[in-house]
Amino acid sequence: SQELEQSPQSLIVQEGKNLTINCTSSKTLYGLYWYKQKYGEGLIFLMMLQKGGEEKSHEKITAKLDEKKQQSSLHITASQPSHAGIYLCGAPTDKLIFGTGTRLQVFP
Amino acid sequence: DSGVTQTPKHLITATGQRVTLRCSPRSGDLSVYWYQQSLDQGLQFLIQYYNGEERAKGNILERFSAQQFPDLHSELNLSSLELGDSALYFCASSVDNLSYEQYFGPGTRLTVT
């Protein structure tokens, strides 16, 4: 079965710094979804990538899909405390499977 | 606010008991998904309903069952509860049965004591 591994597992950055979260699949990716979860709350849909090489941006968050590497990266520019939370990648199989999650903390 | 509502927000019950979690999808969405999130297992897909019919099954235990009603709200029934069933249960909805762009509710935190 397909698995998604995210790295790093946890990230603590100072406000204003840039950061990157990676999501690597054990099998071919036919699309990739990024979600954000605030602690103990529901997931918020961020963006969907459907084609290799596709890049999308939402405010200060940019995500790219590299089909050859079976990987997606999510980049946050000039991080803010509001970016804190758990970032989850999801991949469509016969259902939507999720990565292990990356916990992001941003301190002033 | 995703438009997906879940009740109750918190539930504390004893082992062996049965509980029902309720979900109302976003207006216009026909698919409802149930997920379980625990610290050791992460976010796990349980089951999907589309327009009242079961569409896909994931890692759902036999003690758990779900249904989607004609008004499209859904209920997840958990019975013979065990300590290990303590988790956050999320409901999500999407416009059809093929979309993976899902909108999640705030979740129900179940604690089994």
Coordinates of C-alpha atoms in Angstrom, one line a residue:
Chain A
S1 CA 0.0 0.0 0.0
Q2 CA 1.1 3.5 -0.6
E3 CA 2.6 5.6 2.2
L4 CA 3.4 9.2 2.5
E5 CA 6.3 10.3 4.7
Q6 CA 6.8 13.9 5.7
S7 CA 9.9 15.6 6.8
P8 CA 10.7 17.1 9.1
Q9 CA 8.4 15.7 11.7
S10 CA 8.6 18.9 13.7
L11 CA 9.9 22.4 13.0
I12 CA 10.4 25.4 15.2
V13 CA 11.3 28.6 13.4
Q14 CA 11.5 32.3 14.3
E15 CA 8.9 34.6 12.8
G16 CA 10.0 35.9 9.5
K17 CA 12.1 32.9 8.5
N18 CA 11.4 30.8 5.4
L19 CA 10.8 27.0 5.7
T20 CA 10.2 24.0 3.6
I21 CA 8.2 20.8 4.4
N22 CA 8.6 17.7 2.2
C23 CA 6.2 14.9 1.5
T24 CA 7.6 11.8 -0.2
S25 CA 5.5 9.0 -1.5
S26 CA 6.4 5.3 -1.7
K27 CA 4.5 5.0 -5.0
T28 CA 3.7 7.2 -8.0
L29 CA 1.8 10.3 -7.2
Y30 CA -1.3 11.1 -9.2
G31 CA -1.9 14.3 -7.4
L32 CA -1.2 15.7 -4.0
Y33 CA -3.2 17.7 -1.5
W34 CA -2.0 19.9 1.3
Y35 CA -3.9 20.5 4.5
K36 CA -3.3 22.4 7.6
Q37 CA -4.6 21.4 11.0
K38 CA -4.6 23.6 14.1
Y39 CA -4.1 21.6 17.2
G40 CA -7.1 19.5 18.0
E41 CA -9.2 21.0 15.2
G42 CA -10.3 20.0 11.8
L43 CA -8.2 20.1 8.6
I44 CA -8.2 23.1 6.4
F45 CA -7.7 22.5 2.7
L46 CA -4.8 24.5 1.4
M47 CA -4.2 23.5 -2.2
M48 CA -4.3 20.6 -4.7
L49 CA -1.5 19.8 -7.2
Q50 CA -2.5 17.6 -10.1
K51 CA 0.3 17.5 -12.5
G52 CA 4.1 17.0 -12.3
G53 CA 5.9 20.3 -12.1
E54 CA 2.8 22.1 -11.0
E55 CA 3.3 24.9 -8.6
K56 CA 0.6 26.7 -6.6
S57 CA 0.6 29.5 -4.1
H58 CA -1.8 30.6 -1.4
E59 CA -0.9 33.8 0.3
K60 CA 2.7 33.1 1.5
I61 CA 2.5 29.3 1.0
T62 CA 3.8 27.7 -2.2
A63 CA 3.6 24.0 -3.0
K64 CA 5.2 22.1 -5.9
L65 CA 4.8 18.6 -7.2
D66 CA 7.7 16.6 -8.6
E67 CA 6.3 13.4 -10.0
K68 CA 9.6 11.9 -10.9
K69 CA 10.8 12.2 -7.4
Q70 CA 7.4 11.2 -6.1
Q71 CA 7.6 14.2 -3.8
S72 CA 5.9 17.4 -3.0
S73 CA 7.3 20.4 -1.1
L74 CA 5.5 23.1 0.7
H75 CA 7.4 26.4 1.2
I76 CA 6.4 29.1 3.6
T77 CA 7.9 32.5 3.1
A78 CA 8.4 35.0 6.0
S79 CA 6.6 32.7 8.5
Q80 CA 4.2 34.2 11.0
P81 CA 2.7 32.8 14.2
S82 CA -0.6 32.3 12.2
H83 CA 1.3 29.6 10.2
A84 CA 1.7 27.4 13.2
G85 CA -0.1 24.1 13.2
I86 CA 0.3 20.6 11.7
Y87 CA 0.7 20.3 7.9
L88 CA -0.5 17.2 6.3
C89 CA -0.1 16.0 2.7
G90 CA -2.7 13.7 1.2
A91 CA -2.6 11.6 -1.9
P92 CA -5.5 10.1 -3.9
T93 CA -5.5 6.3 -4.1
D94 CA -8.8 4.4 -3.9
K95 CA -9.2 6.8 -1.0
L96 CA -7.3 9.8 0.3
I97 CA -4.3 8.8 2.4
F98 CA -2.4 11.2 4.6
G99 CA 1.2 11.7 5.5
T100 CA 2.6 11.5 8.9
G101 CA 2.3 15.3 9.5
T102 CA 4.8 18.1 10.2
R103 CA 4.2 20.1 13.4
L104 CA 5.2 23.7 12.9
Q105 CA 5.8 26.2 15.6
V106 CA 6.6 29.9 14.9
F107 CA 7.9 32.0 17.7
P108 CA 8.2 35.8 17.8
Chain B
D1 CA -15.5 27.7 8.9
S2 CA -15.6 24.8 6.4
G3 CA -19.4 24.5 6.5
V4 CA -19.2 20.9 7.8
T5 CA -20.7 20.5 11.3
Q6 CA -20.1 17.8 13.8
T7 CA -21.7 17.0 17.1
P8 CA -20.9 16.5 19.8
K9 CA -17.6 18.3 20.2
H10 CA -16.5 16.2 23.1
L11 CA -17.7 12.8 24.4
I12 CA -16.6 10.9 27.4
T13 CA -17.8 7.4 28.0
A14 CA -16.9 4.1 29.5
T15 CA -15.6 1.0 28.0
G16 CA -18.3 -1.3 26.6
Q17 CA -20.6 1.6 25.8
R18 CA -22.0 2.7 22.4
V19 CA -22.0 6.2 21.0
T20 CA -23.2 8.0 17.9
L21 CA -21.4 10.8 16.2
R22 CA -23.2 13.1 13.9
C23 CA -22.1 15.0 10.8
S24 CA -23.8 17.5 8.5
P25 CA -21.9 18.0 5.2
R26 CA -21.5 21.3 3.4
S27 CA -24.5 22.4 1.5
G28 CA -24.5 20.7 -1.9
D29 CA -21.9 18.1 -1.0
L30 CA -23.1 14.5 -1.6
S31 CA -20.1 12.6 -0.2
V32 CA -19.3 12.2 3.4
Y33 CA -16.1 10.7 4.8
W34 CA -15.2 9.6 8.3
Y35 CA -11.7 9.6 9.7
Q36 CA -10.1 8.7 12.9
Q37 CA -7.1 10.5 14.2
S38 CA -5.0 9.2 17.0
L39 CA -1.5 10.0 18.2
D40 CA 0.0 6.6 17.2
Q41 CA -2.0 5.9 14.0
G42 CA -2.3 9.4 12.5
L43 CA -5.2 10.2 10.3
Q44 CA -6.9 7.1 9.1
F45 CA -9.8 6.8 6.6
L46 CA -12.7 4.9 7.9
I47 CA -15.6 5.0 5.5
Q48 CA -17.2 7.0 2.7
Y49 CA -20.8 7.5 1.8
Y50 CA -22.1 9.0 -1.4
N51 CA -25.7 10.1 -1.7
G52 CA -26.8 7.6 0.9
E53 CA -24.8 4.6 -0.3
E54 CA -21.6 3.2 1.0
R55 CA -18.8 4.0 -1.5
A56 CA -15.5 3.0 0.1
K57 CA -14.3 1.4 3.2
G58 CA -11.0 1.9 4.9
N59 CA -9.7 0.7 8.3
I60 CA -13.1 0.5 9.9
L61 CA -13.6 -2.0 12.7
E62 CA -16.6 -4.3 12.7
R63 CA -17.7 -2.6 15.9
F64 CA -18.1 0.6 14.0
S65 CA -20.8 1.4 11.5
A66 CA -22.1 4.4 9.6
Q67 CA -24.9 5.5 7.5
Q68 CA -25.9 8.5 5.4
F69 CA -29.5 9.7 5.6
P70 CA -31.7 11.1 2.8
D71 CA -31.0 14.6 4.0
L72 CA -27.3 13.7 3.5
H73 CA -26.3 14.0 7.2
S74 CA -24.3 11.0 8.4
E75 CA -23.9 9.2 11.7
L76 CA -21.0 7.1 12.9
N77 CA -21.9 4.5 15.4
L78 CA -19.2 3.1 17.7
S79 CA -20.0 0.2 19.9
S80 CA -18.4 -2.0 22.5
L81 CA -16.0 0.8 23.0
E82 CA -12.4 0.1 24.1
L83 CA -9.8 2.4 25.6
G84 CA -8.0 2.3 22.2
D85 CA -11.0 3.9 20.5
S86 CA -10.2 7.2 22.2
A87 CA -9.4 9.6 19.3
L88 CA -10.5 12.5 17.3
Y89 CA -13.2 11.6 14.8
F90 CA -13.5 13.8 11.8
C91 CA -16.1 14.0 9.2
A92 CA -15.4 15.5 5.8
S93 CA -17.5 16.2 2.7
S94 CA -16.9 16.7 -0.9
V95 CA -19.1 17.6 -3.8
D96 CA -19.1 14.2 -5.4
N97 CA -17.6 10.7 -5.0
L98 CA -14.5 11.3 -7.0
S99 CA -13.3 14.5 -5.5
Y100 CA -10.4 14.4 -3.0
E101 CA -10.9 18.1 -2.2
Q102 CA -12.5 17.4 1.0
Y103 CA -13.7 19.9 3.6
F104 CA -13.4 18.8 7.2
G105 CA -15.5 19.4 10.2
P106 CA -14.1 20.4 13.6
G107 CA -14.1 16.9 14.9
T108 CA -15.5 15.0 17.9
R109 CA -13.0 14.1 20.6
L110 CA -13.9 10.8 22.1
T111 CA -12.5 9.7 25.4
V112 CA -13.1 6.2 26.6
T113 CA -12.4 5.6 30.3

